[in-house]
Amino acid sequence: MSYVELHPVNPQARLIDRVVGVLREGGLIALPTDSGYALACLMGNKSGIDRIRQIRKLDDKHNYSLLCDAFSRLGDLVIMDNSQFRAMKATTPGPYTFILPGTKEVPRMTLNKKKHTIGVRIPDHRVVQSLLAALGQPLVASSLILPGEDQVMSDGFEVDDKIGSLVDLVVVAPVGGDEATSVIDYTDGVGRVARHGAGDTSLWE
């Protein structure tokens, strides 16, 4: 079986442990978030990141995201000023991805090669939060949008049918929404809406 089905409110601890085990062994998973499905692996997992790139047909300019369980973890991962801190704090957890310069704690392979940036986000989703809490570290992730498509996948069983053979495990549970995150790009210091998705972006417009 290439998937596990988790309870959306009280995820089963034994299944969370199974997912954690797959990740710690270098696996790539597909998991539900508050804004559709995402592909995810551990931060230093080069083969996992390569597999994400292959599945999605991404180029070197793509900004991966780090899924985090708490806002307090962001300071170790990205460089942000006070105004950025306040705006991000006010809108998390939620369906937003923020692109910022990465710190030395983020593996170089994960950063944008030219700009040395990385996306960070704190999903408002019980299954993801339970998984991140059990794992004790962020996950590298990318929205599960298949080549030729413009919508993020949102049904776990459909994900398993289409790419179950390309990942090590599909986590099946309801998504919080079927629209991709809104992307706020702070590369140049000022927040710019790089993608309108789920979540109110009026703060940056």
Short mmCIF file of C-alpha atoms in Angstrom, two decimals:
data_model
loop_
_atom_site.label_atom_id
_atom_site.label_comp_id
_atom_site.label_asym_id
_atom_site.label_seq_id
_atom_site.Cartn_x
_atom_site.Cartn_y
_atom_site.Cartn_z
CA MET A 1 0.00 0.00 0.00
CA SER A 2 1.46 3.34 -1.06
CA TYR A 3 -0.75 5.52 1.15
CA VAL A 4 -1.86 5.97 4.75
CA GLU A 5 -5.19 7.55 5.67
CA LEU A 6 -5.06 9.89 8.67
CA HIS A 7 -7.87 11.29 10.77
CA PRO A 8 -8.16 15.02 9.98
CA VAL A 9 -8.70 16.15 13.58
CA ASN A 10 -6.89 13.52 15.65
CA PRO A 11 -4.18 11.99 13.42
CA GLN A 12 -3.30 8.49 14.61
CA ALA A 13 0.07 8.55 16.40
CA ARG A 14 1.19 5.21 14.95
CA LEU A 15 0.56 6.46 11.40
CA ILE A 16 2.31 9.76 12.10
CA ASP A 17 5.27 7.70 13.33
CA ARG A 18 5.20 5.69 10.10
CA VAL A 19 5.32 8.86 8.00
CA VAL A 20 8.17 10.22 10.14
CA GLY A 21 10.04 6.95 9.61
CA VAL A 22 9.69 7.21 5.84
CA LEU A 23 11.02 10.77 5.92
CA ARG A 24 13.94 9.94 8.20
CA GLU A 25 14.92 7.10 5.87
CA GLY A 26 15.28 9.57 3.00
CA GLY A 27 11.78 9.21 1.57
CA LEU A 28 9.61 11.60 -0.42
CA ILE A 29 5.97 11.99 0.55
CA ALA A 30 2.84 13.72 -0.74
CA LEU A 31 0.81 15.33 2.03
CA PRO A 32 -2.30 17.49 2.40
CA THR A 33 -1.97 21.06 3.60
CA ASP A 34 -4.28 24.02 4.13
CA SER A 35 -3.86 24.81 0.40
CA GLY A 36 -3.86 21.58 -1.56
CA TYR A 37 -1.29 18.79 -1.66
CA ALA A 38 2.48 19.22 -1.48
CA LEU A 39 5.53 17.06 -2.11
CA ALA A 40 7.89 17.03 0.88
CA CYS A 41 11.15 15.59 2.22
CA LEU A 42 13.77 16.42 4.85
CA MET A 43 15.90 19.55 4.34
CA GLY A 44 19.17 17.82 3.50
CA ASN A 45 17.64 15.14 1.28
CA LYS A 46 19.21 15.83 -2.12
CA SER A 47 17.60 12.85 -3.83
CA GLY A 48 14.20 13.88 -2.46
CA ILE A 49 14.62 17.41 -3.80
CA ASP A 50 15.76 16.01 -7.16
CA ARG A 51 12.66 13.82 -7.28
CA ILE A 52 10.41 16.82 -6.57
CA ARG A 53 12.10 18.62 -9.46
CA GLN A 54 11.58 15.64 -11.76
CA ILE A 55 7.92 15.11 -10.86
CA ARG A 56 7.06 18.77 -11.31
CA LYS A 57 9.54 19.44 -14.17
CA LEU A 58 11.01 22.43 -12.31
CA ASP A 59 13.99 24.56 -13.30
CA ASP A 60 16.74 25.95 -11.09
CA LYS A 61 14.83 29.18 -10.49
CA HIS A 62 12.13 27.50 -8.44
CA ASN A 63 11.81 28.56 -4.81
CA TYR A 64 11.16 25.58 -2.55
CA SER A 65 9.30 26.11 0.69
CA LEU A 66 10.10 25.06 4.23
CA LEU A 67 7.04 23.86 6.14
CA CYS A 68 7.38 24.91 9.78
CA ASP A 69 5.34 24.11 12.86
CA ALA A 70 5.77 27.46 14.61
CA PHE A 71 6.64 31.07 13.83
CA SER A 72 9.49 30.93 16.36
CA ARG A 73 11.37 28.54 14.07
CA LEU A 74 11.58 31.02 11.19
CA GLY A 75 14.39 33.06 12.74
CA ASP A 76 16.78 30.15 12.27
CA LEU A 77 15.86 29.77 8.60
CA VAL A 78 15.37 33.19 7.01
CA ILE A 79 16.57 36.77 7.40
CA MET A 80 13.74 39.23 8.07
CA ASP A 81 13.41 42.78 9.34
CA ASN A 82 10.87 44.09 11.86
CA SER A 83 8.18 45.08 9.35
CA GLN A 84 8.42 41.71 7.62
CA PHE A 85 8.28 39.98 10.99
CA ARG A 86 5.07 41.82 11.94
CA ALA A 87 3.31 41.16 8.62
CA MET A 88 4.22 37.47 8.67
CA LYS A 89 3.30 37.08 12.32
CA ALA A 90 -0.13 38.62 11.67
CA THR A 91 -0.98 36.17 8.87
CA THR A 92 0.36 32.86 10.16
CA PRO A 93 -0.51 30.08 10.43
CA GLY A 94 -2.26 30.22 7.08
CA PRO A 95 -2.03 29.65 3.32
CA TYR A 96 0.91 31.98 2.65
CA THR A 97 4.42 31.35 1.39
CA PHE A 98 7.00 34.03 2.16
CA ILE A 99 10.19 34.24 0.09
CA LEU A 100 13.18 35.59 2.01
CA PRO A 101 16.98 35.27 2.06
CA GLY A 102 17.97 31.99 3.70
CA THR A 103 20.35 31.67 6.63
CA LYS A 104 23.36 29.36 6.83
CA GLU A 105 21.12 26.82 8.58
CA VAL A 106 19.38 26.10 5.27
CA PRO A 107 21.26 23.62 3.03
CA ARG A 108 22.61 25.37 -0.06
CA MET A 109 20.93 22.84 -2.36
CA THR A 110 17.56 24.04 -1.07
CA LEU A 111 18.11 27.73 -1.81
CA ASN A 112 17.39 29.54 -5.05
CA LYS A 113 20.75 29.28 -6.82
CA LYS A 114 20.93 32.92 -7.93
CA LYS A 115 19.15 34.79 -5.16
CA HIS A 116 19.88 32.44 -2.21
CA THR A 117 16.26 32.72 -1.13
CA ILE A 118 13.84 30.17 0.25
CA GLY A 119 10.10 30.10 0.84
CA VAL A 120 8.80 29.56 4.37
CA ARG A 121 5.29 28.82 5.53
CA ILE A 122 3.34 27.68 8.56
CA PRO A 123 0.33 25.62 7.42
CA ASP A 124 -2.92 25.83 9.33
CA HIS A 125 -3.56 22.09 9.06
CA ARG A 126 -3.80 19.58 11.90
CA VAL A 127 -2.16 16.66 10.07
CA VAL A 128 0.83 18.72 8.92
CA GLN A 129 1.26 20.27 12.36
CA SER A 130 1.17 16.84 14.01
CA LEU A 131 3.73 15.52 11.56
CA LEU A 132 6.08 18.50 11.98
CA ALA A 133 5.81 18.31 15.78
CA ALA A 134 6.71 14.62 15.75
CA LEU A 135 9.53 15.20 13.28
CA GLY A 136 11.03 18.13 15.18
CA GLN A 137 12.28 19.93 12.09
CA PRO A 138 10.97 21.68 8.96
CA LEU A 139 10.24 19.90 5.69
CA VAL A 140 11.27 21.03 2.22
CA ALA A 141 8.13 21.18 0.11
CA SER A 142 6.64 22.23 -3.20
CA SER A 143 2.96 22.52 -4.13
CA LEU A 144 1.80 19.45 -6.04
CA ILE A 145 0.99 21.01 -9.39
CA LEU A 146 1.65 18.52 -12.18
CA PRO A 147 3.33 19.56 -15.45
CA GLY A 148 0.81 21.12 -17.82
CA GLU A 149 -1.61 21.87 -14.99
CA ASP A 150 -2.24 25.16 -13.20
CA GLN A 151 -4.20 23.84 -10.21
CA VAL A 152 -2.76 22.21 -7.12
CA MET A 153 -3.94 18.63 -6.52
CA SER A 154 -6.41 18.30 -3.65
CA ASP A 155 -7.61 14.69 -3.42
CA GLY A 156 -5.34 12.16 -1.74
CA PHE A 157 -6.66 9.12 -3.58
CA GLU A 158 -6.24 10.89 -6.93
CA VAL A 159 -2.69 11.80 -5.90
CA ASP A 160 -2.03 8.13 -5.15
CA ASP A 161 -3.46 7.08 -8.51
CA LYS A 162 -1.40 9.58 -10.49
CA ILE A 163 1.96 9.71 -8.71
CA GLY A 164 1.82 7.03 -6.01
CA SER A 165 4.56 5.11 -7.81
CA LEU A 166 6.82 8.19 -7.87
CA VAL A 167 6.79 8.88 -4.12
CA ASP A 168 7.41 6.68 -1.09
CA LEU A 169 4.14 7.45 0.67
CA VAL A 170 0.94 9.43 0.10
CA VAL A 171 -0.71 10.84 3.22
CA VAL A 172 -4.46 10.81 2.65
CA ALA A 173 -6.55 13.36 4.56
CA PRO A 174 -8.73 16.32 3.61
CA VAL A 175 -6.97 19.49 2.48
CA GLY A 176 -7.88 22.77 4.13
CA GLY A 177 -8.50 24.34 0.72
CA ASP A 178 -7.99 23.49 -2.93
CA GLU A 179 -6.18 26.68 -3.94
CA ALA A 180 -2.39 27.06 -3.79
CA THR A 181 -0.82 29.45 -1.30
CA SER A 182 -0.47 33.14 -1.95
CA VAL A 183 3.24 33.86 -2.43
CA ILE A 184 4.71 37.02 -0.91
CA ASP A 185 8.19 37.80 -2.25
CA TYR A 186 10.45 39.76 0.09
CA THR A 187 13.59 39.24 -2.03
CA ASP A 188 13.98 43.00 -2.58
CA GLY A 189 12.96 43.91 0.95
CA VAL A 190 9.43 45.09 0.19
CA GLY A 191 6.64 42.50 0.07
CA ARG A 192 5.36 41.84 -3.45
CA VAL A 193 2.52 39.45 -4.30
CA ALA A 194 4.20 36.96 -6.62
CA ARG A 195 1.16 34.67 -6.78
CA HIS A 196 -2.44 35.31 -5.80
CA GLY A 197 -3.81 32.19 -4.17
CA ALA A 198 -5.58 31.28 -0.97
CA GLY A 199 -5.45 33.95 1.69
CA ASP A 200 -6.11 37.69 1.72
CA THR A 201 -3.21 39.59 0.10
CA SER A 202 -4.50 43.15 0.72
CA LEU A 203 -1.76 43.73 3.32
CA TRP A 204 0.81 43.71 0.51
CA GLU A 205 -1.15 45.58 -2.14
#
